[in-house]
PDB file of C-alpha atoms in Angstrom:
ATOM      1  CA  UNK A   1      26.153 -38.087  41.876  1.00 95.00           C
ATOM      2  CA  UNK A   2      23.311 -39.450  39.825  1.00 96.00           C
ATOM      3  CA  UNK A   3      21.648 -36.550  39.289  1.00 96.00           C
ATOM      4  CA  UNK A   4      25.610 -35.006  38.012  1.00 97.00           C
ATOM      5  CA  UNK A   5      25.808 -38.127  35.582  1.00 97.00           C
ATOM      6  CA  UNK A   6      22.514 -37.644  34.208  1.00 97.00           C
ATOM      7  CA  UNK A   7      23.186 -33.866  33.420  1.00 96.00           C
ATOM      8  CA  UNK A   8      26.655 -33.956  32.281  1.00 96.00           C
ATOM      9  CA  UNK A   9      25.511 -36.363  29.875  1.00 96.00           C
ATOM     10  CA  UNK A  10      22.229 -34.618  28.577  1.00 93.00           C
ATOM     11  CA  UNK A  11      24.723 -31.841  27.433  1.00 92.00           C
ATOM     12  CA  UNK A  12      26.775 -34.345  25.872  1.00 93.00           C
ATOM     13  CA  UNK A  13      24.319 -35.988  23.928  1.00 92.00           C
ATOM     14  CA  UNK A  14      22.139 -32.968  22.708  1.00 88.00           C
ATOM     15  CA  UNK A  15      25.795 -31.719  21.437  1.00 87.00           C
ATOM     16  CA  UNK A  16      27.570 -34.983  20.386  1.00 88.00           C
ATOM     17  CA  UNK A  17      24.482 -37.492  19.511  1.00 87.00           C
ATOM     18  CA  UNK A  18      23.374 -40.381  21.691  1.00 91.00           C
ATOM     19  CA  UNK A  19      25.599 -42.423  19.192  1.00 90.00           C
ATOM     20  CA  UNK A  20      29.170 -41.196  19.714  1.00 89.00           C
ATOM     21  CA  UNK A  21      29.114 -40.696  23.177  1.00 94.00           C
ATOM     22  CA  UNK A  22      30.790 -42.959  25.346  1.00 95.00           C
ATOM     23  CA  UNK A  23      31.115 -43.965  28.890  1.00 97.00           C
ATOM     24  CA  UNK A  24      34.980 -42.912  28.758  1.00 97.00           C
ATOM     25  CA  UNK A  25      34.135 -39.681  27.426  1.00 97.00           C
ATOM     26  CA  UNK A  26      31.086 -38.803  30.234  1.00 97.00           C
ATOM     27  CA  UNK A  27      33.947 -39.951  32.615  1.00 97.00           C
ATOM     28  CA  UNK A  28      36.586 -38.111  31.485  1.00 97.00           C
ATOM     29  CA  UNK A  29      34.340 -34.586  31.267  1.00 96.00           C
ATOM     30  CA  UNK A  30      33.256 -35.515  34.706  1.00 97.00           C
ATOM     31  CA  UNK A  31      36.783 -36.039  36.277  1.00 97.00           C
ATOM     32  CA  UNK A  32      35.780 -39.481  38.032  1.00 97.00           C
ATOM     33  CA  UNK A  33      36.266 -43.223  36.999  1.00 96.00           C
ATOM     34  CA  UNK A  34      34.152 -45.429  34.853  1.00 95.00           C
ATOM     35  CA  UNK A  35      33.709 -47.904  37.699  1.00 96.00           C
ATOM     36  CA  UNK A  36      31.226 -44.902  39.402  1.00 97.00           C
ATOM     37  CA  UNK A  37      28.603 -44.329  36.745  1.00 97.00           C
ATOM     38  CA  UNK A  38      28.541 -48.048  36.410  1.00 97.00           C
ATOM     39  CA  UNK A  39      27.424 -47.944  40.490  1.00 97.00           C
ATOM     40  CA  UNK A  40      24.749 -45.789  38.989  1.00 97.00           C
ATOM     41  CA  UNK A  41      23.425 -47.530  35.280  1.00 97.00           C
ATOM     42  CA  UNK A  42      24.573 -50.894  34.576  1.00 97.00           C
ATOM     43  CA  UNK A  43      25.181 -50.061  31.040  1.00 97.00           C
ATOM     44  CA  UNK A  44      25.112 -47.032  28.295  1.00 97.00           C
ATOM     45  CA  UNK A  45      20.846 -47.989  27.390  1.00 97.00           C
ATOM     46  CA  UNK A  46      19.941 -46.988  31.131  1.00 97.00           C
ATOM     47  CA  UNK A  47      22.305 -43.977  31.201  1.00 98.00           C
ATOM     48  CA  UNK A  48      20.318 -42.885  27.629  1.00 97.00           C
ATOM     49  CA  UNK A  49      17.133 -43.937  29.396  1.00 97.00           C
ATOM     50  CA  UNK A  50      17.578 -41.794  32.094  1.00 97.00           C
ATOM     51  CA  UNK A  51      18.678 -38.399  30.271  1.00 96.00           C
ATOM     52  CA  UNK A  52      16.167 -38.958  28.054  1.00 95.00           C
ATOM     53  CA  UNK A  53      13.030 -39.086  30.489  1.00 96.00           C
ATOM     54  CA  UNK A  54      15.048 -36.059  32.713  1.00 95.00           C
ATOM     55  CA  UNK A  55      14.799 -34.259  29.885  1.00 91.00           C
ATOM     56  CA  UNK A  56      11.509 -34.799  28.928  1.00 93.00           C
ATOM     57  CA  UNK A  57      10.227 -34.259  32.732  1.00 95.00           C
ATOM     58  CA  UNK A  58      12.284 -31.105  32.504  1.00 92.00           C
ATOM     59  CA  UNK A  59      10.697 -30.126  29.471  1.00 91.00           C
ATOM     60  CA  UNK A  60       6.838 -30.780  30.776  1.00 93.00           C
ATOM     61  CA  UNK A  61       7.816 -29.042  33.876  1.00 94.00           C
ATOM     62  CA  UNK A  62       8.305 -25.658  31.753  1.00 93.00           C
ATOM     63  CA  UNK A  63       5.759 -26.095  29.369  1.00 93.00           C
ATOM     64  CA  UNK A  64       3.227 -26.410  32.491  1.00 94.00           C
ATOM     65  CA  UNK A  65       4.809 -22.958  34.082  1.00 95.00           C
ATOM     66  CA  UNK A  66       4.296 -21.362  30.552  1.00 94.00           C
ATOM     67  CA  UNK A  67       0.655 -22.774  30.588  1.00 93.00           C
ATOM     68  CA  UNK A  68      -0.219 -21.120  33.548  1.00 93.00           C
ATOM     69  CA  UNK A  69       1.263 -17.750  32.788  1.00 94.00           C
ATOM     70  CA  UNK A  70       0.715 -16.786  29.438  1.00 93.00           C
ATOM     71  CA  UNK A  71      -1.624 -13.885  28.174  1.00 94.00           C
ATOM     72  CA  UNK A  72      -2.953 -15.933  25.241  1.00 96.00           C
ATOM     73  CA  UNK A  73      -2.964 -18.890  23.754  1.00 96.00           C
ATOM     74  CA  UNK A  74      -1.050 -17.259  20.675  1.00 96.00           C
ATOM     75  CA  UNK A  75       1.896 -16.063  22.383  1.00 95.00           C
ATOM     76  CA  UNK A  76       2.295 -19.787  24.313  1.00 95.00           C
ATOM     77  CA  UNK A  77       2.836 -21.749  21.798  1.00 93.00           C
ATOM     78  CA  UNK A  78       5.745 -19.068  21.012  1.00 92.00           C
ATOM     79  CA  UNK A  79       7.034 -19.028  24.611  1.00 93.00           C
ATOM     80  CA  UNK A  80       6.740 -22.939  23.949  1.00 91.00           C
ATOM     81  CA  UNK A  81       8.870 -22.717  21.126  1.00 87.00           C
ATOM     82  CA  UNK A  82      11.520 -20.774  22.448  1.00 88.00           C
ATOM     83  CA  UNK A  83      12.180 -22.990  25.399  1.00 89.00           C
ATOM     84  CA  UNK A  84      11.854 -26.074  23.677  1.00 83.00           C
ATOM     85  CA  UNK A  85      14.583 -25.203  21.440  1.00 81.00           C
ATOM     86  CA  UNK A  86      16.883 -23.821  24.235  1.00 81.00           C
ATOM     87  CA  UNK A  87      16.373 -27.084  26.093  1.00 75.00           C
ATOM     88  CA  UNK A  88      17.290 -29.114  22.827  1.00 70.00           C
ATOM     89  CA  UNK A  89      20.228 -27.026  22.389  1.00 61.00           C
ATOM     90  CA  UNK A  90      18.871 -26.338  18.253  1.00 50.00           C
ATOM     91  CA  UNK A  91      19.583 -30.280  18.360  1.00 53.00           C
ATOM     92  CA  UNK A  92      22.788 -29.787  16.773  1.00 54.00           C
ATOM     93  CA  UNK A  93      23.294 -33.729  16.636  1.00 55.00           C
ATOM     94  CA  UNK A  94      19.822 -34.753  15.707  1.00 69.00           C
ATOM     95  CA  UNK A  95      19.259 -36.534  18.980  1.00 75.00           C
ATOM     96  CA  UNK A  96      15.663 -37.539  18.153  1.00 75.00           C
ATOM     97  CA  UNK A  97      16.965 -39.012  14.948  1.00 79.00           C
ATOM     98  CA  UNK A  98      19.426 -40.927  16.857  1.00 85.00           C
ATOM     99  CA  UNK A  99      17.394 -41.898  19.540  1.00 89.00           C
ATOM    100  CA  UNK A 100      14.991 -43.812  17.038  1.00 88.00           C
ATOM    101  CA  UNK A 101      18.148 -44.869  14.676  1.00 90.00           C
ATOM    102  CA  UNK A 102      20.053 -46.832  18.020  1.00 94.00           C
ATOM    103  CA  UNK A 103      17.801 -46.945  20.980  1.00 96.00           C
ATOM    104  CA  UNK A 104      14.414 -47.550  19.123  1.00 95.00           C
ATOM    105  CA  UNK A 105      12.570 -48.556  22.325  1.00 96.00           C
ATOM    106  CA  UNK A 106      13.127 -45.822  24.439  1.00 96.00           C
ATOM    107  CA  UNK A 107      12.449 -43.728  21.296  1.00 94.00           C
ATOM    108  CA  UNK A 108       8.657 -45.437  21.377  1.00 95.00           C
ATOM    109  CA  UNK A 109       7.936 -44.714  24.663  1.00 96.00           C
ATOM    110  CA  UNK A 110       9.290 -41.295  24.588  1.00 93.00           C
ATOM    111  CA  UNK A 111       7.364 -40.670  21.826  1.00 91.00           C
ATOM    112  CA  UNK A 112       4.233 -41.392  23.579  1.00 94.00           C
ATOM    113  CA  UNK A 113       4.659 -40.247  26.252  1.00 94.00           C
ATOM    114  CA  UNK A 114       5.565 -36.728  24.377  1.00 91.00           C
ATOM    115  CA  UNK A 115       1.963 -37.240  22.344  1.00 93.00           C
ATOM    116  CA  UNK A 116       0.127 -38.217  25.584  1.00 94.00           C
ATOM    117  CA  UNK A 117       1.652 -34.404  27.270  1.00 92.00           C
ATOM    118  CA  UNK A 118       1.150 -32.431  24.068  1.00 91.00           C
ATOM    119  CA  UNK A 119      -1.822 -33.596  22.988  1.00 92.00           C
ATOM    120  CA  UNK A 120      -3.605 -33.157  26.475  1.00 93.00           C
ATOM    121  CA  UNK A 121      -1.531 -29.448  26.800  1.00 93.00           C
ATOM    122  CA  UNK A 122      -2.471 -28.489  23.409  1.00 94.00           C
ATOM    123  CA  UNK A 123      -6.340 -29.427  23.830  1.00 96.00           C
ATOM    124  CA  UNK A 124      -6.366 -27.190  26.907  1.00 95.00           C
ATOM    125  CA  UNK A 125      -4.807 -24.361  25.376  1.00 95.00           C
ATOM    126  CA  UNK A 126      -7.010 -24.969  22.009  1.00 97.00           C
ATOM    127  CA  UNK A 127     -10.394 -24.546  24.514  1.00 97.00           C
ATOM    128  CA  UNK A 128      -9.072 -21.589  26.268  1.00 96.00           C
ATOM    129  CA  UNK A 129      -8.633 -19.857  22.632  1.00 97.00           C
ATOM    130  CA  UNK A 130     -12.138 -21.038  21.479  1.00 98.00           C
ATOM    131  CA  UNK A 131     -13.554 -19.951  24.941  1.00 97.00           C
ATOM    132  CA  UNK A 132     -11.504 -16.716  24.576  1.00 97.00           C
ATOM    133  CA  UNK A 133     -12.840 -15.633  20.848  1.00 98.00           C
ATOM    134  CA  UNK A 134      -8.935 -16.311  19.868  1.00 98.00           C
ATOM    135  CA  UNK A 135      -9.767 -19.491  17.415  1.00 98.00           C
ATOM    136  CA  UNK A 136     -12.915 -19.767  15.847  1.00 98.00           C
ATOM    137  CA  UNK A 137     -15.462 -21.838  17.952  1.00 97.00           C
ATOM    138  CA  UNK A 138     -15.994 -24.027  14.717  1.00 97.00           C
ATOM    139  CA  UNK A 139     -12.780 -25.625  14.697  1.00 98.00           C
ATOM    140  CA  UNK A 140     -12.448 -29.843  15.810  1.00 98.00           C
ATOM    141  CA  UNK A 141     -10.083 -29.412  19.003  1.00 97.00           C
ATOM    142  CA  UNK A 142      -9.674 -33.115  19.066  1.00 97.00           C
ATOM    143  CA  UNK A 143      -8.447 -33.403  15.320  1.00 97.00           C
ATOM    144  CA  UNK A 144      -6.553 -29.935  15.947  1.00 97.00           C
ATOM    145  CA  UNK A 145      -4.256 -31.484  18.779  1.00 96.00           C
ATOM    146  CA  UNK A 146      -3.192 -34.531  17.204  1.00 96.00           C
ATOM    147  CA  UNK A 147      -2.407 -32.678  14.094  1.00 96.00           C
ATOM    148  CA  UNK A 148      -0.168 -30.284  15.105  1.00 96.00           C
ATOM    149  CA  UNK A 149       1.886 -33.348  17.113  1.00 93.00           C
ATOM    150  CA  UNK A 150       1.694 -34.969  13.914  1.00 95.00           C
ATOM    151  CA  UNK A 151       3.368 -31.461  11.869  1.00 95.00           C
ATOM    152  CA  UNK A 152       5.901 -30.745  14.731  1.00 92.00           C
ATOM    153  CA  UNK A 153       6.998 -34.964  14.574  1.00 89.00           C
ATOM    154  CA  UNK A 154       7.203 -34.381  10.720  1.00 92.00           C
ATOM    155  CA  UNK A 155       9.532 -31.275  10.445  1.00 92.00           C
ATOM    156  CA  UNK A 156      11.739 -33.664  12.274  1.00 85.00           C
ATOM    157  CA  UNK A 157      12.298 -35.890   9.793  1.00 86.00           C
ATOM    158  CA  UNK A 158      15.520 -34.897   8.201  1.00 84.00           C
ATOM    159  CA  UNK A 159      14.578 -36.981   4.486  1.00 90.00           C
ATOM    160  CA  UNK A 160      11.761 -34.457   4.340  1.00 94.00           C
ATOM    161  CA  UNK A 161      12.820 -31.138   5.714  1.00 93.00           C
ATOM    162  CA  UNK A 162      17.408 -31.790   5.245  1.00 92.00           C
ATOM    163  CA  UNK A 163      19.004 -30.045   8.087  1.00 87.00           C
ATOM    164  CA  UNK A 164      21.606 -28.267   5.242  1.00 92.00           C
ATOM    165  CA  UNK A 165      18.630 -27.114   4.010  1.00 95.00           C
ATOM    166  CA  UNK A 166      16.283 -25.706   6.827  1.00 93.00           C
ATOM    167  CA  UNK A 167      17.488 -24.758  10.266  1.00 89.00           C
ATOM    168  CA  UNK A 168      14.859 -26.143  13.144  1.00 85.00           C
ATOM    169  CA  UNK A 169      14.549 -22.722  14.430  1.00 87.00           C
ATOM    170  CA  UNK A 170      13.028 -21.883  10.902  1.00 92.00           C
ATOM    171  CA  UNK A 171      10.455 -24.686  10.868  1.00 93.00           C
ATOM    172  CA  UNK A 172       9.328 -24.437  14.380  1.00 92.00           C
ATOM    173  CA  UNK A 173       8.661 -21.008  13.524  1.00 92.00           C
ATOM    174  CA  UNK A 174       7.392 -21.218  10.155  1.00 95.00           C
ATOM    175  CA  UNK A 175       5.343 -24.326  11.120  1.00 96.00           C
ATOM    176  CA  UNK A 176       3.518 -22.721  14.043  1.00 95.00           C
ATOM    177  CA  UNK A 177       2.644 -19.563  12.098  1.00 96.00           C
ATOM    178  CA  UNK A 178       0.565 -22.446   9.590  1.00 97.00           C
ATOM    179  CA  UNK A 179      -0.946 -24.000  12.299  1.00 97.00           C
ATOM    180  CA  UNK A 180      -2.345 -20.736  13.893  1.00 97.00           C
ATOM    181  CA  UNK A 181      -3.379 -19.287  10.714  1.00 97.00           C
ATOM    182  CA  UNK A 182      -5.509 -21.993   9.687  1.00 97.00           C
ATOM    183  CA  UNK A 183      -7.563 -22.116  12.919  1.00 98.00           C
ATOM    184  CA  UNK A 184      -7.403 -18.076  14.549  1.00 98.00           C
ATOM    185  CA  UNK A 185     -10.681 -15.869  14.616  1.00 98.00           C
ATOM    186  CA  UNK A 186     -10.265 -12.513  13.815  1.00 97.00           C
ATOM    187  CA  UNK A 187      -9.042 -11.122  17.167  1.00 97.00           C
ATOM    188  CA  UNK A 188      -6.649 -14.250  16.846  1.00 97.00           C
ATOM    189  CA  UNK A 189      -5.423 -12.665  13.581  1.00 97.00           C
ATOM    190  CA  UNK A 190      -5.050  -9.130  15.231  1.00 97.00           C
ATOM    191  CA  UNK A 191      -3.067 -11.112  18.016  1.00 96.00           C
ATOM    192  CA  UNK A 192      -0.885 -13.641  15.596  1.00 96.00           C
ATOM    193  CA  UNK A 193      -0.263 -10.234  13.349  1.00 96.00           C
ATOM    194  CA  UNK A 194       1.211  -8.031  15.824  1.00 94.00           C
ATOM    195  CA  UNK A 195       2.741 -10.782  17.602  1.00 93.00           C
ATOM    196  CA  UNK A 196       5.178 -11.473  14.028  1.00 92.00           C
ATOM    197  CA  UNK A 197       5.556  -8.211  13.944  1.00 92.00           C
ATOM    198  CA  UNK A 198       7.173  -7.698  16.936  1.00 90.00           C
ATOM    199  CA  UNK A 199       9.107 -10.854  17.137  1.00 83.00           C
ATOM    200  CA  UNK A 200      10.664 -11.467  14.220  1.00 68.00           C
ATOM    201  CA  UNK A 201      13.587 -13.761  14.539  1.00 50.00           C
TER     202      UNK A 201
END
């Protein structure tokens, strides 16, 4: 029953917000009584808590099957990109934003915890390029990683980049293509090149 509570209300709050979301509601969509997710969480912040760390072990789960199976670094981050925003339903209520509006502290950890997975994932996948001629061997992999955490936070931020101005699939897409160009060799360039031009979305 936990495990039901947990994912009735991830799809509620990817498609509602965190916010305006209430126990009643994840009740009434779930056909049982209040009283039982209470048996579960004590109170709304652990229920948010919980779907938010299930998602996120969801997430690193498929990111880490990706990893493994990819042909190139190039076309990884893409596969990356595509599940992430399947998973986050296109975030349709911002739930990032939300998260760091009303639960702040959970938002914090998350957040590390998301840096401490990508930057760690990234690295990897950064050496297997250089090792692979796909980046050029000059670039700082260090620097790299935490850089591209930094530009994939930022596009988040709805003051900079307004939702009613730029759809996320747009500036996932538009963002990675920077971040590759600035660092692939030249068989990274063939790869990149024939890669858009194939996929464009």
């Amino acid at each position: 029953m936990r495990e039901q509570i947990i994912h009735k209300s991830a799809e509620l709050f990817l498609n509602l917000g965190f916010k305006s979301v209430t126990m009643d509601d994840i009740a009434s969509e779930m056909g049982i009584s209040k009283k039982t997710i209470y048996v579960h969480f004590p109170n709304k912040t652990k229920l948010v808590e919980a779907v938010a760390f299930n998602l996120f072990d969801t997430i690193c789960n498929g990111i880490d099957c990706i990893c493994e199976n990819a042909p190139n670094p190039i076309e990884e981050l893409y596969s990356i990109k595509m599940f992430v925003m399947h998973h986050l339903k296109n975030e349709k209520a911002s739930p990032q934003y939300q998260l760091k509006k009303y639960y702040p502290q959970i938002h914090s950890v998350l957040k590390f915890k998301q840096f401490e997975k990508m930057h760690q994932s990234v690295k990897e996948s950064l050496q297997q390029g250089v090792e692979t001629g796909v980046f050029r061997s000059t670039i700082d992999i260090d620097f790299i990683s935490r850089m591209y955490f930094t530009g994939m936070t930022g596009i988040k931020d709805n003051m900079f980049f307004p939702p009613e101005q730029f759809k996320m699939e747009y500036l996932m897409e538009s963002y990675l293509e920077y971040h590759l160009r600035a660092i692939v060799a030249k068989k990274g360039m063939t790869i990149l090149n024939n890669f858009i031009n194939k996929n464009q979305s």
